[in-house]
PDB file of C-alpha atoms in Angstrom:
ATOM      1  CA  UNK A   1     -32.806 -35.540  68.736  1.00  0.00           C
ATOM      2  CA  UNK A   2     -33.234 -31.590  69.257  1.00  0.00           C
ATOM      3  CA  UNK A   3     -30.117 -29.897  69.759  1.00  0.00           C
ATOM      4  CA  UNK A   4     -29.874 -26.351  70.565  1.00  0.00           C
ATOM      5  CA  UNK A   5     -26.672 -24.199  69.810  1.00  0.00           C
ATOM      6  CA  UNK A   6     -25.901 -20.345  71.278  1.00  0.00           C
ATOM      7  CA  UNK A   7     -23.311 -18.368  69.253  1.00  0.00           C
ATOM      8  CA  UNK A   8     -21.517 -16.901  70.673  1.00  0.00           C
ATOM      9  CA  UNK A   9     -20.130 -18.635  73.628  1.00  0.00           C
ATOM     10  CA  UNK A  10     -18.931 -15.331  75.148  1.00  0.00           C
ATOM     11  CA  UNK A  11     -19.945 -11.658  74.396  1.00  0.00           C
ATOM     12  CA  UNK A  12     -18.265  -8.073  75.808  1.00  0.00           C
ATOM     13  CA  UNK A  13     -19.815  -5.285  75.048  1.00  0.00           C
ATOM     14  CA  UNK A  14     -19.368  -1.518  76.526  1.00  0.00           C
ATOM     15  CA  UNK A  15     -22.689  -0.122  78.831  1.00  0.00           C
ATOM     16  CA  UNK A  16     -25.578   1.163  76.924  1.00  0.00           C
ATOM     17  CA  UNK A  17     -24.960  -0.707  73.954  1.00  0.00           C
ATOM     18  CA  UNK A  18     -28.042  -2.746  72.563  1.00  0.00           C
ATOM     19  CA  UNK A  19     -27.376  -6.485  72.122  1.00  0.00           C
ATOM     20  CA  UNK A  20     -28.859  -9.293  70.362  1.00  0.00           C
ATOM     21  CA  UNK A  21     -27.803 -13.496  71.645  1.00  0.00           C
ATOM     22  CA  UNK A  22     -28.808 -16.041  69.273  1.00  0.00           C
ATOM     23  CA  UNK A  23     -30.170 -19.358  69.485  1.00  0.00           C
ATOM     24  CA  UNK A  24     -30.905 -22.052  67.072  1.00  0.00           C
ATOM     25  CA  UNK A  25     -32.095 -25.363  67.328  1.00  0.00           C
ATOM     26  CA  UNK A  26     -32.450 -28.372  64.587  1.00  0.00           C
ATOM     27  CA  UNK A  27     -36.393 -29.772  65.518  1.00  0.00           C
ATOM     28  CA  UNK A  28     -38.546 -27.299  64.464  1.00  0.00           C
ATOM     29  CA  UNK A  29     -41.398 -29.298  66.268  1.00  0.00           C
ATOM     30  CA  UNK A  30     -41.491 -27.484  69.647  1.00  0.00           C
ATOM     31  CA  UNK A  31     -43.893 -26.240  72.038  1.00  0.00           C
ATOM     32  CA  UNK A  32     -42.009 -23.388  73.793  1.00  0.00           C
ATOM     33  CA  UNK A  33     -39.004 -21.966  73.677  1.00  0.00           C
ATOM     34  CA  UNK A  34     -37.571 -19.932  76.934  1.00  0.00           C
ATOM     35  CA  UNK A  35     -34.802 -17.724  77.743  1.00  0.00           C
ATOM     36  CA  UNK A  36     -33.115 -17.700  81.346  1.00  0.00           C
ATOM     37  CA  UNK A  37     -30.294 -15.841  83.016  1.00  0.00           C
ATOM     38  CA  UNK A  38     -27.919 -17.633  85.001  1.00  0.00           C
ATOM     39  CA  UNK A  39     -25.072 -15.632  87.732  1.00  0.00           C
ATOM     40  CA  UNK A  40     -22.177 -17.292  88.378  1.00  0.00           C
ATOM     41  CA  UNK A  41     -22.423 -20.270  90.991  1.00  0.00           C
ATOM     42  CA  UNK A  42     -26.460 -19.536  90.739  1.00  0.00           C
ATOM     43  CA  UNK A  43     -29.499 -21.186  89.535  1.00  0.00           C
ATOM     44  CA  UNK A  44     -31.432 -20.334  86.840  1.00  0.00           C
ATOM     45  CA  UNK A  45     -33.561 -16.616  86.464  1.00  0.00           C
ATOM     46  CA  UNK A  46     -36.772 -17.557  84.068  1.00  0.00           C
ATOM     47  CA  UNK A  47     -36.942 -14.147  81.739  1.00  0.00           C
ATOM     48  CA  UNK A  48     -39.175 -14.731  78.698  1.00  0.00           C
ATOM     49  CA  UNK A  49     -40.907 -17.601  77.639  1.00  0.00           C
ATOM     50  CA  UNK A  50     -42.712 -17.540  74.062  1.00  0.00           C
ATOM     51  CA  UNK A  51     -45.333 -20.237  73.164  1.00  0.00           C
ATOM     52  CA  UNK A  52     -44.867 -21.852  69.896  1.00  0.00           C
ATOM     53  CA  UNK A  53     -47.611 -19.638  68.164  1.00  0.00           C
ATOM     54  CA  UNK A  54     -46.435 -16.830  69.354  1.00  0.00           C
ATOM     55  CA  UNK A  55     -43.527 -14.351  67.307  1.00  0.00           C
ATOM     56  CA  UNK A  56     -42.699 -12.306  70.247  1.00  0.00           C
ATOM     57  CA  UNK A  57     -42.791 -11.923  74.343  1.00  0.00           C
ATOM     58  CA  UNK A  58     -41.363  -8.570  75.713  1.00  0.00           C
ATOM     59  CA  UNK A  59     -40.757  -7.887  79.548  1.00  0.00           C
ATOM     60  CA  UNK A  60     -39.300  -4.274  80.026  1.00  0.00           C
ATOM     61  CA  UNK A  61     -35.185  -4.027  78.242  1.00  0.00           C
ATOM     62  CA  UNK A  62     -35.667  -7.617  76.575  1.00  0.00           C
ATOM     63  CA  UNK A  63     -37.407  -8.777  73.866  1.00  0.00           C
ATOM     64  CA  UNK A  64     -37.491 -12.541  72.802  1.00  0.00           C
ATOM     65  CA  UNK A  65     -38.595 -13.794  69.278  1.00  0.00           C
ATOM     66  CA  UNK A  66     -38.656 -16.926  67.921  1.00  0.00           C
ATOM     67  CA  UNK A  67     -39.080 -18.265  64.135  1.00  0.00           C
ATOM     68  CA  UNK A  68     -40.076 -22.114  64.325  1.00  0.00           C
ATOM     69  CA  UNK A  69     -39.691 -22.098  60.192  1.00  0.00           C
ATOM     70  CA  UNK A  70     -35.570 -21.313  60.192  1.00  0.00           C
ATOM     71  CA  UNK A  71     -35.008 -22.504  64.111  1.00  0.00           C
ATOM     72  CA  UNK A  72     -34.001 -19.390  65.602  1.00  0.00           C
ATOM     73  CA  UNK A  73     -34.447 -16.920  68.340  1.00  0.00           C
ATOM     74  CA  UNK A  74     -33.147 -14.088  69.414  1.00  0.00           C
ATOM     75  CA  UNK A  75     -33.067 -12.330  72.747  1.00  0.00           C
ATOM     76  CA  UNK A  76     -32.364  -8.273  72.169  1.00  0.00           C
ATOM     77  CA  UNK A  77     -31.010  -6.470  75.532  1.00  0.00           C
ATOM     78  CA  UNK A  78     -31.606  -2.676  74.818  1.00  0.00           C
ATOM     79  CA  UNK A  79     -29.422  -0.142  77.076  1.00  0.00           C
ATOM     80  CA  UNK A  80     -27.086  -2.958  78.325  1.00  0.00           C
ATOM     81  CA  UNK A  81     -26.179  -2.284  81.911  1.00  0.00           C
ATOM     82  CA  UNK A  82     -23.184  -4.152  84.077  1.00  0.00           C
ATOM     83  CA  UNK A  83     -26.109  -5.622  86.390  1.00  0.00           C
ATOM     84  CA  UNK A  84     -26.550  -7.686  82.981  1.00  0.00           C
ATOM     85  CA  UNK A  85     -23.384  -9.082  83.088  1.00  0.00           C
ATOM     86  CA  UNK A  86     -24.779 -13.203  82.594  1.00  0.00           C
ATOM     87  CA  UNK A  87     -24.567 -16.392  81.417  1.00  0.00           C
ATOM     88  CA  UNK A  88     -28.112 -16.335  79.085  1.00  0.00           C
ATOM     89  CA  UNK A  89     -29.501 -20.021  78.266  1.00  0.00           C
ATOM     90  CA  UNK A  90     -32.050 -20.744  75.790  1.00  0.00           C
ATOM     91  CA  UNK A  91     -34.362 -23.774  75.805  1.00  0.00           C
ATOM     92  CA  UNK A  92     -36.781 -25.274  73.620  1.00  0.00           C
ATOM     93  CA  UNK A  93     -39.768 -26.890  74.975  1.00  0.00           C
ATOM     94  CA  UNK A  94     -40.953 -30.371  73.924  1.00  0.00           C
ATOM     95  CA  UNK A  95     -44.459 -32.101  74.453  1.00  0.00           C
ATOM     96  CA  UNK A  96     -43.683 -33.401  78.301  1.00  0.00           C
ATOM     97  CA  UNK A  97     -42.047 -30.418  79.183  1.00  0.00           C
ATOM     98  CA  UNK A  98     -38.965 -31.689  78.412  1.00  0.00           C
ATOM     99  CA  UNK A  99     -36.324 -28.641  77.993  1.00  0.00           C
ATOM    100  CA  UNK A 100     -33.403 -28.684  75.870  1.00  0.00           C
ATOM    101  CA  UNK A 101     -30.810 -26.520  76.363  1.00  0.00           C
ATOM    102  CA  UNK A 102     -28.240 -24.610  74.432  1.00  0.00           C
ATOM    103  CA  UNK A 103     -24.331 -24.221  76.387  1.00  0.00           C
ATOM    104  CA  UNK A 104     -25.360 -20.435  76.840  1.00  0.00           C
ATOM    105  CA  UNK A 105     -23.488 -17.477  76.104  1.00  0.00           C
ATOM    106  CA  UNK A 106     -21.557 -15.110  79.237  1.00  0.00           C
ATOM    107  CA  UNK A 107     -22.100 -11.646  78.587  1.00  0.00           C
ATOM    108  CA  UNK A 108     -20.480  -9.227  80.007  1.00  0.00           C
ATOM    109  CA  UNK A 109     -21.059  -5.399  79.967  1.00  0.00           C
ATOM    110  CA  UNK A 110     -18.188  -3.015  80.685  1.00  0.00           C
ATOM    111  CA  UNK A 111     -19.210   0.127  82.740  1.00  0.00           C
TER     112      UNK A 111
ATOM    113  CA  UNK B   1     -43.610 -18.563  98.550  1.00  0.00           C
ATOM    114  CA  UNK B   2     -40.657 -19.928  99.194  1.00  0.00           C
ATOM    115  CA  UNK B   3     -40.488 -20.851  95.403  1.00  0.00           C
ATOM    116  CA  UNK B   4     -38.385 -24.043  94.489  1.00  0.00           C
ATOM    117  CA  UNK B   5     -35.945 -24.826  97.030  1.00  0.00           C
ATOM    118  CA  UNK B   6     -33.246 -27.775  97.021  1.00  0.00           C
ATOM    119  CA  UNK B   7     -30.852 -29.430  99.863  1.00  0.00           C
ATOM    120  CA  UNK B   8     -27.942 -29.211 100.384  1.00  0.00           C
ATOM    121  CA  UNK B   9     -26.488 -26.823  98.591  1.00  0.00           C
ATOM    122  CA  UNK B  10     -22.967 -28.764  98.605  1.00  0.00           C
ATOM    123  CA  UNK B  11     -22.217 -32.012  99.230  1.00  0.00           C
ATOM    124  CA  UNK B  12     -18.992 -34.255  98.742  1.00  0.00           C
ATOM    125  CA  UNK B  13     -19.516 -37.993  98.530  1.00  0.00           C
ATOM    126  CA  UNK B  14     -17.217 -41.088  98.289  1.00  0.00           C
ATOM    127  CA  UNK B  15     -17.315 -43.335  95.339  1.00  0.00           C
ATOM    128  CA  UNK B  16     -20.402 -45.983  96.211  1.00  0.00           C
ATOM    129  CA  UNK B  17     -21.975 -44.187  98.817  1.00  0.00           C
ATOM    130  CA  UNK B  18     -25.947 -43.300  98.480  1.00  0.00           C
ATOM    131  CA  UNK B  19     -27.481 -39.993  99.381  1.00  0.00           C
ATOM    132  CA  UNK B  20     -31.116 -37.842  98.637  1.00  0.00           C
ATOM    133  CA  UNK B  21     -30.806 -34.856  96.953  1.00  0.00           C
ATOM    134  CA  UNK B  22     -34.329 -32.896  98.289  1.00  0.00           C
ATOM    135  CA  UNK B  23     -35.925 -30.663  96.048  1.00  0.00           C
ATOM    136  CA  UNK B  24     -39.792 -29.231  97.375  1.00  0.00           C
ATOM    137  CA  UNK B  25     -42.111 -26.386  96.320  1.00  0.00           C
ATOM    138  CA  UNK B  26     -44.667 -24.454  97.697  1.00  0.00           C
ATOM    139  CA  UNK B  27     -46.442 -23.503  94.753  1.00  0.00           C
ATOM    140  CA  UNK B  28     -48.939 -26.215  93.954  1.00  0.00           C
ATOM    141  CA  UNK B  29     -46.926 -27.085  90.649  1.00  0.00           C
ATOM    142  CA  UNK B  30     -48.026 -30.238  89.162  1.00  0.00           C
ATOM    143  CA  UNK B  31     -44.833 -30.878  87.048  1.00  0.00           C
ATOM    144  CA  UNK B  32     -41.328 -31.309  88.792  1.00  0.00           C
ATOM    145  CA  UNK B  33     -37.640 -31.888  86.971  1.00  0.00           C
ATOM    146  CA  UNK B  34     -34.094 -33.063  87.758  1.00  0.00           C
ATOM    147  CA  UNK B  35     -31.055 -31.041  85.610  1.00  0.00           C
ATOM    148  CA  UNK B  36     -27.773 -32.134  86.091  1.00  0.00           C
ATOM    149  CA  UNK B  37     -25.342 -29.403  84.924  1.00  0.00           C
ATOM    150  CA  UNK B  38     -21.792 -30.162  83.683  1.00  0.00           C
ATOM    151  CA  UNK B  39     -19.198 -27.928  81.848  1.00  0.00           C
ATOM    152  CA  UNK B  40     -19.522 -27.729  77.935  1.00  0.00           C
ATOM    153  CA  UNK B  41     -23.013 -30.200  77.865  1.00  0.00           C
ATOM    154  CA  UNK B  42     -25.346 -27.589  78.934  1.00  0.00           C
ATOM    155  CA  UNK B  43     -28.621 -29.251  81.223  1.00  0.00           C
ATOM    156  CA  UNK B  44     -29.682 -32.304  80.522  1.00  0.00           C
ATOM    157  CA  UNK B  45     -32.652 -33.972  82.005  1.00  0.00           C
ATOM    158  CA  UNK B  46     -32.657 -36.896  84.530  1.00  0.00           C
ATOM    159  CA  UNK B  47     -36.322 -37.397  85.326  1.00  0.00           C
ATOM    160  CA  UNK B  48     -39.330 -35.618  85.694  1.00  0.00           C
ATOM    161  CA  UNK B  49     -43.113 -35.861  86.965  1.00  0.00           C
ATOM    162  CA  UNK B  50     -46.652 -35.077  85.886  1.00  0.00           C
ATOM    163  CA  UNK B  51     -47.888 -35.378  89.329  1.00  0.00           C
ATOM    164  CA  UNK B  52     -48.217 -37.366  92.224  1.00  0.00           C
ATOM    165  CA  UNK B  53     -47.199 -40.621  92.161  1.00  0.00           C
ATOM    166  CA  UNK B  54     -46.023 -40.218  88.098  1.00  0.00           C
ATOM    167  CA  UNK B  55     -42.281 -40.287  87.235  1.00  0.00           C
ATOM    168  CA  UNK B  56     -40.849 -40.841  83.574  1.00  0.00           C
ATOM    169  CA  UNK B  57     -36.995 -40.662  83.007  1.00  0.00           C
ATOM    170  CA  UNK B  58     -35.047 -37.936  80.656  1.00  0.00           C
ATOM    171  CA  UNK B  59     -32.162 -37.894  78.826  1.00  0.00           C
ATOM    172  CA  UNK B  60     -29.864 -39.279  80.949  1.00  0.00           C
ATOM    173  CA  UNK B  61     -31.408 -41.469  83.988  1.00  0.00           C
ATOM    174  CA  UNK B  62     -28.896 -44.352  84.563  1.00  0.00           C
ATOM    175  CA  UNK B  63     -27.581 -43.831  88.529  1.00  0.00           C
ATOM    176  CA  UNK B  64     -30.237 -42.068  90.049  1.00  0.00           C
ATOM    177  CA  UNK B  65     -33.853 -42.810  91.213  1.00  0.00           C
ATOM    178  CA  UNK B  66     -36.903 -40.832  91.955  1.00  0.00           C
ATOM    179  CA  UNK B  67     -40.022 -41.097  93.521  1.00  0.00           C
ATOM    180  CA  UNK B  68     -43.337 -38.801  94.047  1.00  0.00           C
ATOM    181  CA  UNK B  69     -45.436 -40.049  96.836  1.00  0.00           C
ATOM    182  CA  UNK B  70     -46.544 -35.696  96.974  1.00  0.00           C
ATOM    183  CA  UNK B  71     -47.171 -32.426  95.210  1.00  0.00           C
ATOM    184  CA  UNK B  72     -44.737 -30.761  96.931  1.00  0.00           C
ATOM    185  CA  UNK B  73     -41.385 -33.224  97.105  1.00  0.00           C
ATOM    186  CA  UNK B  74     -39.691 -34.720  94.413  1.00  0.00           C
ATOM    187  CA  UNK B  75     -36.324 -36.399  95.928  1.00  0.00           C
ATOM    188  CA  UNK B  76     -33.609 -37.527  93.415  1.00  0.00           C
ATOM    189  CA  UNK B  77     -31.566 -40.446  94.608  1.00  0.00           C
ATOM    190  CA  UNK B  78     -28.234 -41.629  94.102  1.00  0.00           C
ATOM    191  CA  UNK B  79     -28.055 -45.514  94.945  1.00  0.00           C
ATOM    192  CA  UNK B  80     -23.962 -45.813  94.402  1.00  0.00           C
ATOM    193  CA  UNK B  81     -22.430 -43.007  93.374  1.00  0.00           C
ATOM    194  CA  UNK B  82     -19.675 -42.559  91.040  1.00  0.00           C
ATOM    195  CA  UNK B  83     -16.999 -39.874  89.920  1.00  0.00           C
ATOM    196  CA  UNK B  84     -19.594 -39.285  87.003  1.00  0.00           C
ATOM    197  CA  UNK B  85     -22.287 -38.016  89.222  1.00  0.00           C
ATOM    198  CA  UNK B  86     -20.035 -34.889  89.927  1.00  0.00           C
ATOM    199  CA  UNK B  87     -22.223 -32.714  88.880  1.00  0.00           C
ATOM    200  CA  UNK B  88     -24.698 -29.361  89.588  1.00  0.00           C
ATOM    201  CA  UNK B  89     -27.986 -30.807  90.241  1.00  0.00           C
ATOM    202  CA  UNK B  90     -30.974 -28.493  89.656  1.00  0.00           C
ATOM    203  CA  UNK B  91     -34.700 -29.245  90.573  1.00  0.00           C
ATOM    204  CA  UNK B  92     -37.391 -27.542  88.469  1.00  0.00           C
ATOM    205  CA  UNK B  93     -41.125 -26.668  88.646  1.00  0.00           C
ATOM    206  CA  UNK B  94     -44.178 -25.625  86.140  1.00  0.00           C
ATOM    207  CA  UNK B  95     -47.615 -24.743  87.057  1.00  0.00           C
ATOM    208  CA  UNK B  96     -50.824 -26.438  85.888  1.00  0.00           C
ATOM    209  CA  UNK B  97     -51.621 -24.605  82.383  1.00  0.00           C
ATOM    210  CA  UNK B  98     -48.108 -23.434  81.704  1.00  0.00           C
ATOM    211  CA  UNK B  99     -44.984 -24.468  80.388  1.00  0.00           C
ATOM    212  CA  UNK B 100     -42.844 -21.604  82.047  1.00  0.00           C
ATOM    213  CA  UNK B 101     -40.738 -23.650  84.348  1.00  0.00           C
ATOM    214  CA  UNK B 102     -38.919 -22.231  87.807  1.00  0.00           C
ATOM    215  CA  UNK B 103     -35.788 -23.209  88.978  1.00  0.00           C
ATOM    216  CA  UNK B 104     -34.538 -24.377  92.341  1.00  0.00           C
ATOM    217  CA  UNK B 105     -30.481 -22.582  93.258  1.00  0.00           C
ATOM    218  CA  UNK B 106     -28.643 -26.278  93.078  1.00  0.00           C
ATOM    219  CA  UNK B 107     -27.001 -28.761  94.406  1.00  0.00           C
ATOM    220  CA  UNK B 108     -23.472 -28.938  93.823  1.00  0.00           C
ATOM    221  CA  UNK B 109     -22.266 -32.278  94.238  1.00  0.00           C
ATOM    222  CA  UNK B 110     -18.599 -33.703  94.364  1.00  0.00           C
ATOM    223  CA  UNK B 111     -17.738 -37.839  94.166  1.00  0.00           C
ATOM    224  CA  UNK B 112     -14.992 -38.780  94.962  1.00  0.00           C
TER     225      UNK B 112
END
């Protein structure tokens, strides 16, 4: 059974700081993995989603990788800003579309 | 678009009582999901569809039901609830040829 962990569970960091939240799951066997941003009391913000051949997706201040071989990603925030302030959730992706998701990590950026 | 959209966005039941959570997109999405979201567990998947008139169960389907008689709907219901329903339900979408999936805002739901 995949399970996917996010470390840490909660991250502060000061404004225009760059910022990298991990994620790493046990079944290397996936099809996707995606990242998502979640407010408080909200539902979930799709930001990068990178297909299991792929090493990288960018869009604008993030940048997602992922290394199927060692069962990691990584999602890098350059120039944090307090509009960042988040819960971010990773997911991997199996072969019905199944997502499994990490517990997330809060992040919150100080102005 | 309207996106993924889900009603209600609250609702408080009492321990046996049955209810429809709605969940419908606009988007022509071939593959739907149900999340339920509790403290500490992350989501976890209750059921999901292919398309019309397909449903296979998730991770954790015991309690709830779902049907798919269109492309558009994709109910989720609860046939007796119980205090371990309490729960943030979210609905989910995914467009033919992609596995990005879209989000509905929840349904935050209270047994009592």
């Amino acid at each position: 059974k995949q399970e996917v962990t996010q470390i840490p569970a909660a991250l502060s960091v000061p404004e225009g700081e760059n910022l990298v939240l991990n994620c790493s799951f046990t079944d290397s066997a996936i099809y996707n993995l995606q990242w998502f941003r979640q407010d408080p009391g909200k539902g979930l913000t799709s930001l990068l989603l990178i297909q299991s051949s792929q090493r990288e997706q960018t869009s604008g201040r993030l940048n997602a990788s992922l290394d199927k071989s060692s069962g990691r990603s990584t999602l890098y925030i350059a120039a944090s800003q307090p509009g960042d302030s988040a819960t971010y959730l990773c997911a991997t992706g199996g072969s019905a579309r199944q997502l499994t998701f990490g517990s997330g990590t809060q992040l919150t950026v100080l102005p | 678009n309207a996106g993924v959209t889900q009603t209600p966005k609250f609702q408080v039941l009492k321990t046996g009582q049955s209810m429809t959570l709605q969940c419908a997109q606009d988007m022509n999405h071939e593959y739907m999901s149900w999340y339920r979201q509790d403290p500490g567990m992350g989501l976890r998947l209750i059921h999901y569809s292919v398309g019309a008139g397909i449903t296979d169960q998730g991770e954790v389907p015991n309690g709830y039901n779902v049907s798919r008689s269109t492309t558009e709907d994709f109910p989720l219901r609860l046939l007796s609830a119980a205090p371990s329903q309490t729960s943030v339900y979210f609905c989910a979408s995914s467009p033919p040829g992609s596995r990005e999936q879209f989000f509905g805002p929840g349904t935050r739901l209270t047994v009592l």
